Amino acid sequence: MPVKNIAEGFLLYIKTFIKRDFGLLLISSIKWLFVSCLLGGIIGSASALFLSTLNWATDYREQHVWIIAFLPLAGVMIGLAYHYWGTAVVKGNNLLIEELQSPKKIIPIIMAPLIFTGTIITHLFGGSAGREGTAVQIGGAFADQFTKLFKLKARDRKIILICGISAGFASVFGTPLAGAVFGLEVFVVGSLTYGSILPSFMTAVIADYACKAWGVGHTHYAISSVPEMDSVNLLLSLGAGILFGLAARSFSALNHALSSLFSKIKYPPLRPFIGGIMLIAIIYLIGNTRYIGLGIPVISEAFIQREAYYTFAIKLLLTALTLSAGFKGGEVTPLFFIGATLGSFLSLFIPLPIGLLAGMGFVAVFAGAANTPLACIFMGVELFGTASGTYIALACVTAYLFSGHTGIYKSQTIGAPKHLLLKRHQFLR
């Protein structure tokens, strides 16, 4: 074919692209930039308020430990609020996932104030819970109101829900890249929604910026020593990842088992009341408050000194009991606690630096429990730097595989099995 014909064909293609595709892409990008700025600003500001209030609740509880005695009554308050006003949103994160998979109706805005208040009450009175679930639900509830406001189509509603989830996650942890990927990855195991990638990243970055603009900071962790990767360290990383995956699987299994047990109590407000009594008894027997709330001081400690063998197990039990009884919050920060303290303890047997093992466990247990390995790899790099990236990635993907298909989100569907064995054999799930 003559060079002239090739050049003319190429120019024709460029003209067609500019006239048709480029214009549509530009208009779509401008539309989502506007929506992302508006939504990210709202959710980032809400996260800033939530984090500030959560810090106040934590400080007040630690200065007035006697308030833990009222945990059962606090549970009744939360239970009654959801029983009378929140039956439509009681599923929490699972409701968001269900709406992404098969849209039915707009998520009621009452989800945001209920989860906000319920989480603060849970932490104020000594429950063991996190904050991710709260931020994600606030983000999803606010985002879905845009569906009505802008009269979005079904396809765009899915995108804006993903944006809300990404923004909430990104702003509450200060990890915009991880937040963006989490929103794309969380609702189908083994699949990503690339059609939402640009709006998700834009909203996550803007929400993180908005939260920090209010002067709200995030906890910083550091891995002080990272050895060169070699064949021995590769095997050690895989071994640690297996243990992190089994820990994630144990947390999910215990959480689901306790939830089934509490569901036998027919009057829902009684569930957190009874759970609160059980929590008080355990906290009294332990004799300290290391294992309640977020547990940030213990997480930070795990990066610099070896933790006892039972530390992660106590947190695992208290968190599963708190959430399955009906108290509110998230699972992620407790999973950070479980992973970091387990990794710290494993340094007794695995010849890798304590800080590195703690950092690997920090994200890998979460990766296994939430079935979001890519988001957790991004989170590890954002929090700990690129030097530990290979170790983080190995731990996350191994934990993801060995955690099975059962995770903390019951509504997740399996887009692609993690391994053929998990598809063939039910007992491995």
PDB file of N, CA and C in Angstrom, residues 210-301:
ATOM      1  N   ALA A 210      -9.747  16.907  50.915  1.00  0.00           N
ATOM      2  CA  ALA A 210     -10.737  17.665  51.686  1.00  0.00           C
ATOM      3  C   ALA A 210     -10.630  17.347  53.174  1.00  0.00           C
ATOM      4  N   CYS A 211     -10.450  16.075  53.482  1.00  0.00           N
ATOM      5  CA  CYS A 211     -10.323  15.677  54.889  1.00  0.00           C
ATOM      6  C   CYS A 211      -9.093  16.317  55.527  1.00  0.00           C
ATOM      7  N   LYS A 212      -7.975  16.273  54.831  1.00  0.00           N
ATOM      8  CA  LYS A 212      -6.735  16.858  55.363  1.00  0.00           C
ATOM      9  C   LYS A 212      -6.815  18.381  55.422  1.00  0.00           C
ATOM     10  N   ALA A 213      -7.589  18.987  54.527  1.00  0.00           N
ATOM     11  CA  ALA A 213      -7.730  20.443  54.531  1.00  0.00           C
ATOM     12  C   ALA A 213      -8.381  20.944  55.808  1.00  0.00           C
ATOM     13  N   TRP A 214      -9.152  20.086  56.469  1.00  0.00           N
ATOM     14  CA  TRP A 214      -9.760  20.443  57.747  1.00  0.00           C
ATOM     15  C   TRP A 214      -8.788  20.280  58.914  1.00  0.00           C
ATOM     16  N   GLY A 215      -7.573  19.901  58.611  1.00  0.00           N
ATOM     17  CA  GLY A 215      -6.563  19.756  59.664  1.00  0.00           C
ATOM     18  C   GLY A 215      -6.598  18.435  60.376  1.00  0.00           C
ATOM     19  N   VAL A 216      -7.284  17.462  59.809  1.00  0.00           N
ATOM     20  CA  VAL A 216      -7.373  16.136  60.427  1.00  0.00           C
ATOM     21  C   VAL A 216      -6.240  15.271  59.895  1.00  0.00           C
ATOM     22  N   GLY A 217      -5.419  14.767  60.799  1.00  0.00           N
ATOM     23  CA  GLY A 217      -4.284  13.946  60.394  1.00  0.00           C
ATOM     24  C   GLY A 217      -4.564  12.465  60.534  1.00  0.00           C
ATOM     25  N   HIS A 218      -3.618  11.657  60.109  1.00  0.00           N
ATOM     26  CA  HIS A 218      -3.734  10.207  60.181  1.00  0.00           C
ATOM     27  C   HIS A 218      -2.499   9.646  60.867  1.00  0.00           C
ATOM     28  N   THR A 219      -2.647   8.486  61.451  1.00  0.00           N
ATOM     29  CA  THR A 219      -1.528   7.838  62.135  1.00  0.00           C
ATOM     30  C   THR A 219      -0.492   7.383  61.108  1.00  0.00           C
ATOM     31  N   HIS A 220       0.778   7.619  61.427  1.00  0.00           N
ATOM     32  CA  HIS A 220       1.867   7.213  60.536  1.00  0.00           C
ATOM     33  C   HIS A 220       2.615   6.031  61.132  1.00  0.00           C
ATOM     34  N   TYR A 221       2.907   5.059  60.288  1.00  0.00           N
ATOM     35  CA  TYR A 221       3.665   3.880  60.703  1.00  0.00           C
ATOM     36  C   TYR A 221       4.923   3.799  59.846  1.00  0.00           C
ATOM     37  N   ALA A 222       5.969   3.230  60.407  1.00  0.00           N
ATOM     38  CA  ALA A 222       7.231   3.163  59.678  1.00  0.00           C
ATOM     39  C   ALA A 222       7.855   1.785  59.807  1.00  0.00           C
ATOM     40  N   ILE A 223       8.332   1.270  58.687  1.00  0.00           N
ATOM     41  CA  ILE A 223       9.115   0.035  58.678  1.00  0.00           C
ATOM     42  C   ILE A 223      10.578   0.450  58.580  1.00  0.00           C
ATOM     43  N   SER A 224      11.309   0.254  59.637  1.00  0.00           N
ATOM     44  CA  SER A 224      12.667   0.809  59.722  1.00  0.00           C
ATOM     45  C   SER A 224      13.708   0.016  58.949  1.00  0.00           C
ATOM     46  N   SER A 225      13.456  -1.265  58.736  1.00  0.00           N
ATOM     47  CA  SER A 225      14.467  -2.105  58.077  1.00  0.00           C
ATOM     48  C   SER A 225      13.797  -3.051  57.095  1.00  0.00           C
ATOM     49  N   VAL A 226      14.289  -3.041  55.861  1.00  0.00           N
ATOM     50  CA  VAL A 226      13.777  -3.933  54.816  1.00  0.00           C
ATOM     51  C   VAL A 226      14.958  -4.641  54.159  1.00  0.00           C
ATOM     52  N   PRO A 227      15.133  -5.945  54.385  1.00  0.00           N
ATOM     53  CA  PRO A 227      16.260  -6.666  53.776  1.00  0.00           C
ATOM     54  C   PRO A 227      16.046  -6.887  52.283  1.00  0.00           C
ATOM     55  N   GLU A 228      17.126  -7.198  51.591  1.00  0.00           N
ATOM     56  CA  GLU A 228      17.035  -7.504  50.164  1.00  0.00           C
ATOM     57  C   GLU A 228      16.224  -8.778  49.961  1.00  0.00           C
ATOM     58  N   MET A 229      15.453  -8.798  48.908  1.00  0.00           N
ATOM     59  CA  MET A 229      14.667  -9.986  48.597  1.00  0.00           C
ATOM     60  C   MET A 229      15.568 -11.062  47.988  1.00  0.00           C
ATOM     61  N   ASP A 230      15.523 -12.258  48.532  1.00  0.00           N
ATOM     62  CA  ASP A 230      16.223 -13.402  47.968  1.00  0.00           C
ATOM     63  C   ASP A 230      15.322 -14.621  48.082  1.00  0.00           C
ATOM     64  N   SER A 231      15.821 -15.783  47.704  1.00  0.00           N
ATOM     65  CA  SER A 231      14.987 -16.980  47.684  1.00  0.00           C
ATOM     66  C   SER A 231      14.486 -17.350  49.071  1.00  0.00           C
ATOM     67  N   VAL A 232      15.330 -17.169  50.101  1.00  0.00           N
ATOM     68  CA  VAL A 232      14.927 -17.497  51.463  1.00  0.00           C
ATOM     69  C   VAL A 232      13.829 -16.544  51.937  1.00  0.00           C
ATOM     70  N   ASN A 233      14.043 -15.253  51.728  1.00  0.00           N
ATOM     71  CA  ASN A 233      13.050 -14.268  52.160  1.00  0.00           C
ATOM     72  C   ASN A 233      11.742 -14.392  51.380  1.00  0.00           C
ATOM     73  N   LEU A 234      11.855 -14.853  50.135  1.00  0.00           N
ATOM     74  CA  LEU A 234      10.644 -15.107  49.348  1.00  0.00           C
ATOM     75  C   LEU A 234       9.803 -16.197  50.010  1.00  0.00           C
ATOM     76  N   LEU A 235      10.448 -17.291  50.396  1.00  0.00           N
ATOM     77  CA  LEU A 235       9.732 -18.385  51.046  1.00  0.00           C
ATOM     78  C   LEU A 235       9.184 -17.959  52.407  1.00  0.00           C
ATOM     79  N   LEU A 236       9.974 -17.171  53.146  1.00  0.00           N
ATOM     80  CA  LEU A 236       9.510 -16.678  54.446  1.00  0.00           C
ATOM     81  C   LEU A 236       8.276 -15.788  54.288  1.00  0.00           C
ATOM     82  N   SER A 237       8.272 -14.970  53.245  1.00  0.00           N
ATOM     83  CA  SER A 237       7.130 -14.081  52.993  1.00  0.00           C
ATOM     84  C   SER A 237       5.881 -14.880  52.650  1.00  0.00           C
ATOM     85  N   LEU A 238       6.061 -15.929  51.847  1.00  0.00           N
ATOM     86  CA  LEU A 238       4.923 -16.775  51.491  1.00  0.00           C
ATOM     87  C   LEU A 238       4.381 -17.508  52.719  1.00  0.00           C
ATOM     88  N   GLY A 239       5.292 -17.984  53.568  1.00  0.00           N
ATOM     89  CA  GLY A 239       4.864 -18.655  54.790  1.00  0.00           C
ATOM     90  C   GLY A 239       4.094 -17.733  55.708  1.00  0.00           C
ATOM     91  N   ALA A 240       4.589 -16.512  55.868  1.00  0.00           N
ATOM     92  CA  ALA A 240       3.892 -15.525  56.695  1.00  0.00           C
ATOM     93  C   ALA A 240       2.530 -15.202  56.092  1.00  0.00           C
ATOM     94  N   GLY A 241       2.475 -15.092  54.767  1.00  0.00           N
ATOM     95  CA  GLY A 241       1.210 -14.793  54.090  1.00  0.00           C
ATOM     96  C   GLY A 241       0.162 -15.866  54.332  1.00  0.00           C
ATOM     97  N   ILE A 242       0.592 -17.128  54.361  1.00  0.00           N
ATOM     98  CA  ILE A 242      -0.342 -18.221  54.650  1.00  0.00           C
ATOM     99  C   ILE A 242      -0.951 -18.050  56.031  1.00  0.00           C
ATOM    100  N   LEU A 243      -0.115 -17.739  57.025  1.00  0.00           N
ATOM    101  CA  LEU A 243      -0.605 -17.550  58.394  1.00  0.00           C
ATOM    102  C   LEU A 243      -1.531 -16.341  58.485  1.00  0.00           C
ATOM    103  N   PHE A 244      -1.204 -15.284  57.768  1.00  0.00           N
ATOM    104  CA  PHE A 244      -2.086 -14.104  57.763  1.00  0.00           C
ATOM    105  C   PHE A 244      -3.435 -14.450  57.127  1.00  0.00           C
ATOM    106  N   GLY A 245      -3.407 -15.257  56.071  1.00  0.00           N
ATOM    107  CA  GLY A 245      -4.645 -15.668  55.433  1.00  0.00           C
ATOM    108  C   GLY A 245      -5.509 -16.517  56.347  1.00  0.00           C
ATOM    109  N   LEU A 246      -4.871 -17.416  57.110  1.00  0.00           N
ATOM    110  CA  LEU A 246      -5.616 -18.241  58.058  1.00  0.00           C
ATOM    111  C   LEU A 246      -6.209 -17.400  59.183  1.00  0.00           C
ATOM    112  N   ALA A 247      -5.478 -16.361  59.600  1.00  0.00           N
ATOM    113  CA  ALA A 247      -6.019 -15.445  60.620  1.00  0.00           C
ATOM    114  C   ALA A 247      -7.240 -14.703  60.081  1.00  0.00           C
ATOM    115  N   ALA A 248      -7.156 -14.249  58.827  1.00  0.00           N
ATOM    116  CA  ALA A 248      -8.297 -13.569  58.204  1.00  0.00           C
ATOM    117  C   ALA A 248      -9.498 -14.495  58.105  1.00  0.00           C
ATOM    118  N   ARG A 249      -9.225 -15.735  57.722  1.00  0.00           N
ATOM    119  CA  ARG A 249     -10.299 -16.718  57.607  1.00  0.00           C
ATOM    120  C   ARG A 249     -10.941 -16.999  58.963  1.00  0.00           C
ATOM    121  N   SER A 250     -10.119 -17.058  59.997  1.00  0.00           N
ATOM    122  CA  SER A 250     -10.629 -17.311  61.349  1.00  0.00           C
ATOM    123  C   SER A 250     -11.524 -16.170  61.814  1.00  0.00           C
ATOM    124  N   PHE A 251     -11.099 -14.929  61.523  1.00  0.00           N
ATOM    125  CA  PHE A 251     -11.915 -13.785  61.920  1.00  0.00           C
ATOM    126  C   PHE A 251     -13.266 -13.818  61.220  1.00  0.00           C
ATOM    127  N   SER A 252     -13.265 -14.045  59.917  1.00  0.00           N
ATOM    128  CA  SER A 252     -14.525 -14.069  59.162  1.00  0.00           C
ATOM    129  C   SER A 252     -15.430 -15.187  59.650  1.00  0.00           C
ATOM    130  N   ALA A 253     -14.848 -16.368  59.887  1.00  0.00           N
ATOM    131  CA  ALA A 253     -15.653 -17.508  60.330  1.00  0.00           C
ATOM    132  C   ALA A 253     -16.259 -17.258  61.707  1.00  0.00           C
ATOM    133  N   LEU A 254     -15.458 -16.710  62.628  1.00  0.00           N
ATOM    134  CA  LEU A 254     -15.967 -16.433  63.970  1.00  0.00           C
ATOM    135  C   LEU A 254     -17.042 -15.351  63.929  1.00  0.00           C
ATOM    136  N   ASN A 255     -16.823 -14.338  63.122  1.00  0.00           N
ATOM    137  CA  ASN A 255     -17.795 -13.247  62.991  1.00  0.00           C
ATOM    138  C   ASN A 255     -19.144 -13.771  62.489  1.00  0.00           C
ATOM    139  N   HIS A 256     -19.098 -14.611  61.463  1.00  0.00           N
ATOM    140  CA  HIS A 256     -20.335 -15.165  60.907  1.00  0.00           C
ATOM    141  C   HIS A 256     -21.004 -16.121  61.896  1.00  0.00           C
ATOM    142  N   ALA A 257     -20.198 -16.925  62.602  1.00  0.00           N
ATOM    143  CA  ALA A 257     -20.763 -17.874  63.562  1.00  0.00           C
ATOM    144  C   ALA A 257     -21.450 -17.155  64.713  1.00  0.00           C
ATOM    145  N   LEU A 258     -20.808 -16.103  65.230  1.00  0.00           N
ATOM    146  CA  LEU A 258     -21.406 -15.345  66.326  1.00  0.00           C
ATOM    147  C   LEU A 258     -22.649 -14.579  65.860  1.00  0.00           C
ATOM    148  N   SER A 259     -22.611 -14.080  64.634  1.00  0.00           N
ATOM    149  CA  SER A 259     -23.787 -13.389  64.090  1.00  0.00           C
ATOM    150  C   SER A 259     -24.977 -14.336  64.019  1.00  0.00           C
ATOM    151  N   SER A 260     -24.731 -15.569  63.578  1.00  0.00           N
ATOM    152  CA  SER A 260     -25.803 -16.561  63.521  1.00  0.00           C
ATOM    153  C   SER A 260     -26.326 -16.874  64.921  1.00  0.00           C
ATOM    154  N   LEU A 261     -25.415 -16.914  65.887  1.00  0.00           N
ATOM    155  CA  LEU A 261     -25.815 -17.198  67.264  1.00  0.00           C
ATOM    156  C   LEU A 261     -26.681 -16.072  67.828  1.00  0.00           C
ATOM    157  N   PHE A 262     -26.248 -14.821  67.616  1.00  0.00           N
ATOM    158  CA  PHE A 262     -27.007 -13.675  68.122  1.00  0.00           C
ATOM    159  C   PHE A 262     -28.347 -13.525  67.400  1.00  0.00           C
ATOM    160  N   SER A 263     -28.425 -13.985  66.150  1.00  0.00           N
ATOM    161  CA  SER A 263     -29.680 -13.864  65.395  1.00  0.00           C
ATOM    162  C   SER A 263     -30.797 -14.708  66.005  1.00  0.00           C
ATOM    163  N   LYS A 264     -30.436 -15.653  66.877  1.00  0.00           N
ATOM    164  CA  LYS A 264     -31.453 -16.474  67.545  1.00  0.00           C
ATOM    165  C   LYS A 264     -32.210 -15.669  68.598  1.00  0.00           C
ATOM    166  N   ILE A 265     -31.636 -14.517  68.988  1.00  0.00           N
ATOM    167  CA  ILE A 265     -32.342 -13.606  69.892  1.00  0.00           C
ATOM    168  C   ILE A 265     -33.319 -12.811  69.032  1.00  0.00           C
ATOM    169  N   LYS A 266     -34.599 -13.055  69.185  1.00  0.00           N
ATOM    170  CA  LYS A 266     -35.589 -12.544  68.231  1.00  0.00           C
ATOM    171  C   LYS A 266     -35.781 -11.033  68.307  1.00  0.00           C
ATOM    172  N   TYR A 267     -35.561 -10.438  69.477  1.00  0.00           N
ATOM    173  CA  TYR A 267     -35.741  -8.985  69.591  1.00  0.00           C
ATOM    174  C   TYR A 267     -34.375  -8.317  69.399  1.00  0.00           C
ATOM    175  N   PRO A 268     -34.113  -7.701  68.225  1.00  0.00           N
ATOM    176  CA  PRO A 268     -32.770  -7.205  67.888  1.00  0.00           C
ATOM    177  C   PRO A 268     -32.116  -6.290  68.928  1.00  0.00           C
ATOM    178  N   PRO A 269     -32.819  -5.338  69.572  1.00  0.00           N
ATOM    179  CA  PRO A 269     -32.141  -4.474  70.540  1.00  0.00           C
ATOM    180  C   PRO A 269     -31.532  -5.220  71.725  1.00  0.00           C
ATOM    181  N   LEU A 270     -31.994  -6.448  71.990  1.00  0.00           N
ATOM    182  CA  LEU A 270     -31.422  -7.230  73.090  1.00  0.00           C
ATOM    183  C   LEU A 270     -30.048  -7.800  72.750  1.00  0.00           C
ATOM    184  N   ARG A 271     -29.767  -7.943  71.454  1.00  0.00           N
ATOM    185  CA  ARG A 271     -28.495  -8.553  71.040  1.00  0.00           C
ATOM    186  C   ARG A 271     -27.292  -7.750  71.524  1.00  0.00           C
ATOM    187  N   PRO A 272     -27.221  -6.438  71.246  1.00  0.00           N
ATOM    188  CA  PRO A 272     -26.065  -5.689  71.757  1.00  0.00           C
ATOM    189  C   PRO A 272     -26.069  -5.550  73.275  1.00  0.00           C
ATOM    190  N   PHE A 273     -27.231  -5.639  73.905  1.00  0.00           N
ATOM    191  CA  PHE A 273     -27.279  -5.590  75.371  1.00  0.00           C
ATOM    192  C   PHE A 273     -26.569  -6.806  75.955  1.00  0.00           C
ATOM    193  N   ILE A 274     -26.917  -7.979  75.455  1.00  0.00           N
ATOM    194  CA  ILE A 274     -26.271  -9.204  75.929  1.00  0.00           C
ATOM    195  C   ILE A 274     -24.801  -9.230  75.527  1.00  0.00           C
ATOM    196  N   GLY A 275     -24.528  -8.809  74.280  1.00  0.00           N
ATOM    197  CA  GLY A 275     -23.137  -8.736  73.835  1.00  0.00           C
ATOM    198  C   GLY A 275     -22.323  -7.777  74.678  1.00  0.00           C
ATOM    199  N   GLY A 276     -22.933  -6.660  75.081  1.00  0.00           N
ATOM    200  CA  GLY A 276     -22.253  -5.686  75.923  1.00  0.00           C
ATOM    201  C   GLY A 276     -21.876  -6.254  77.281  1.00  0.00           C
ATOM    202  N   ILE A 277     -22.765  -7.058  77.861  1.00  0.00           N
ATOM    203  CA  ILE A 277     -22.474  -7.707  79.141  1.00  0.00           C
ATOM    204  C   ILE A 277     -21.285  -8.661  78.986  1.00  0.00           C
ATOM    205  N   MET A 278     -21.276  -9.412  77.912  1.00  0.00           N
ATOM    206  CA  MET A 278     -20.169 -10.344  77.654  1.00  0.00           C
ATOM    207  C   MET A 278     -18.853  -9.602  77.464  1.00  0.00           C
ATOM    208  N   LEU A 279     -18.895  -8.476  76.749  1.00  0.00           N
ATOM    209  CA  LEU A 279     -17.694  -7.681  76.527  1.00  0.00           C
ATOM    210  C   LEU A 279     -17.152  -7.118  77.843  1.00  0.00           C
ATOM    211  N   ILE A 280     -18.033  -6.611  78.690  1.00  0.00           N
ATOM    212  CA  ILE A 280     -17.605  -6.072  79.982  1.00  0.00           C
ATOM    213  C   ILE A 280     -16.907  -7.157  80.806  1.00  0.00           C
ATOM    214  N   ALA A 281     -17.474  -8.358  80.804  1.00  0.00           N
ATOM    215  CA  ALA A 281     -16.881  -9.458  81.571  1.00  0.00           C
ATOM    216  C   ALA A 281     -15.479  -9.776  81.069  1.00  0.00           C
ATOM    217  N   ILE A 282     -15.311  -9.806  79.741  1.00  0.00           N
ATOM    218  CA  ILE A 282     -13.992 -10.126  79.170  1.00  0.00           C
ATOM    219  C   ILE A 282     -13.000  -9.008  79.463  1.00  0.00           C
ATOM    220  N   ILE A 283     -13.423  -7.761  79.304  1.00  0.00           N
ATOM    221  CA  ILE A 283     -12.534  -6.627  79.573  1.00  0.00           C
ATOM    222  C   ILE A 283     -12.110  -6.619  81.046  1.00  0.00           C
ATOM    223  N   TYR A 284     -13.051  -6.947  81.926  1.00  0.00           N
ATOM    224  CA  TYR A 284     -12.740  -6.994  83.362  1.00  0.00           C
ATOM    225  C   TYR A 284     -11.699  -8.080  83.644  1.00  0.00           C
ATOM    226  N   LEU A 285     -11.849  -9.242  83.021  1.00  0.00           N
ATOM    227  CA  LEU A 285     -10.903 -10.337  83.231  1.00  0.00           C
ATOM    228  C   LEU A 285      -9.524  -9.994  82.674  1.00  0.00           C
ATOM    229  N   ILE A 286      -9.502  -9.272  81.545  1.00  0.00           N
ATOM    230  CA  ILE A 286      -8.214  -8.867  80.962  1.00  0.00           C
ATOM    231  C   ILE A 286      -7.512  -7.860  81.865  1.00  0.00           C
ATOM    232  N   GLY A 287      -8.278  -6.916  82.404  1.00  0.00           N
ATOM    233  CA  GLY A 287      -7.729  -5.960  83.355  1.00  0.00           C
ATOM    234  C   GLY A 287      -7.141  -4.706  82.750  1.00  0.00           C
ATOM    235  N   ASN A 288      -7.341  -4.478  81.458  1.00  0.00           N
ATOM    236  CA  ASN A 288      -6.871  -3.239  80.830  1.00  0.00           C
ATOM    237  C   ASN A 288      -7.707  -2.954  79.595  1.00  0.00           C
ATOM    238  N   THR A 289      -7.453  -1.805  78.961  1.00  0.00           N
ATOM    239  CA  THR A 289      -8.245  -1.377  77.806  1.00  0.00           C
ATOM    240  C   THR A 289      -7.448  -1.421  76.497  1.00  0.00           C
ATOM    241  N   ARG A 290      -6.404  -2.233  76.473  1.00  0.00           N
ATOM    242  CA  ARG A 290      -5.562  -2.319  75.270  1.00  0.00           C
ATOM    243  C   ARG A 290      -6.324  -2.831  74.052  1.00  0.00           C
ATOM    244  N   TYR A 291      -7.345  -3.621  74.277  1.00  0.00           N
ATOM    245  CA  TYR A 291      -7.967  -4.356  73.178  1.00  0.00           C
ATOM    246  C   TYR A 291      -9.307  -3.780  72.737  1.00  0.00           C
ATOM    247  N   ILE A 292      -9.720  -2.660  73.290  1.00  0.00           N
ATOM    248  CA  ILE A 292     -10.993  -2.070  72.892  1.00  0.00           C
ATOM    249  C   ILE A 292     -10.737  -0.885  71.972  1.00  0.00           C
ATOM    250  N   GLY A 293     -11.805  -0.355  71.385  1.00  0.00           N
ATOM    251  CA  GLY A 293     -11.661   0.776  70.475  1.00  0.00           C
ATOM    252  C   GLY A 293     -10.875   0.397  69.236  1.00  0.00           C
ATOM    253  N   LEU A 294     -10.168   1.365  68.696  1.00  0.00           N
ATOM    254  CA  LEU A 294      -9.357   1.128  67.499  1.00  0.00           C
ATOM    255  C   LEU A 294      -8.082   0.354  67.813  1.00  0.00           C
ATOM    256  N   GLY A 295      -7.483   0.642  68.961  1.00  0.00           N
ATOM    257  CA  GLY A 295      -6.230  -0.024  69.329  1.00  0.00           C
ATOM    258  C   GLY A 295      -5.008   0.541  68.632  1.00  0.00           C
ATOM    259  N   ILE A 296      -5.054   1.807  68.240  1.00  0.00           N
ATOM    260  CA  ILE A 296      -3.928   2.424  67.522  1.00  0.00           C
ATOM    261  C   ILE A 296      -2.617   2.354  68.308  1.00  0.00           C
ATOM    262  N   PRO A 297      -2.600   2.643  69.621  1.00  0.00           N
ATOM    263  CA  PRO A 297      -1.326   2.563  70.357  1.00  0.00           C
ATOM    264  C   PRO A 297      -0.669   1.186  70.276  1.00  0.00           C
ATOM    265  N   VAL A 298      -1.472   0.132  70.335  1.00  0.00           N
ATOM    266  CA  VAL A 298      -0.913  -1.220  70.260  1.00  0.00           C
ATOM    267  C   VAL A 298      -0.395  -1.507  68.853  1.00  0.00           C
ATOM    268  N   ILE A 299      -1.095  -1.025  67.837  1.00  0.00           N
ATOM    269  CA  ILE A 299      -0.627  -1.206  66.461  1.00  0.00           C
ATOM    270  C   ILE A 299       0.736  -0.541  66.281  1.00  0.00           C
ATOM    271  N   SER A 300       0.868   0.685  66.750  1.00  0.00           N
ATOM    272  CA  SER A 300       2.144   1.396  66.643  1.00  0.00           C
ATOM    273  C   SER A 300       3.242   0.664  67.408  1.00  0.00           C
ATOM    274  N   GLU A 301       2.904   0.136  68.556  1.00  0.00           N
ATOM    275  CA  GLU A 301       3.852  -0.605  69.392  1.00  0.00           C
ATOM    276  C   GLU A 301       4.354  -1.855  68.682  1.00  0.00           C
TER     277      GLU A 301
END
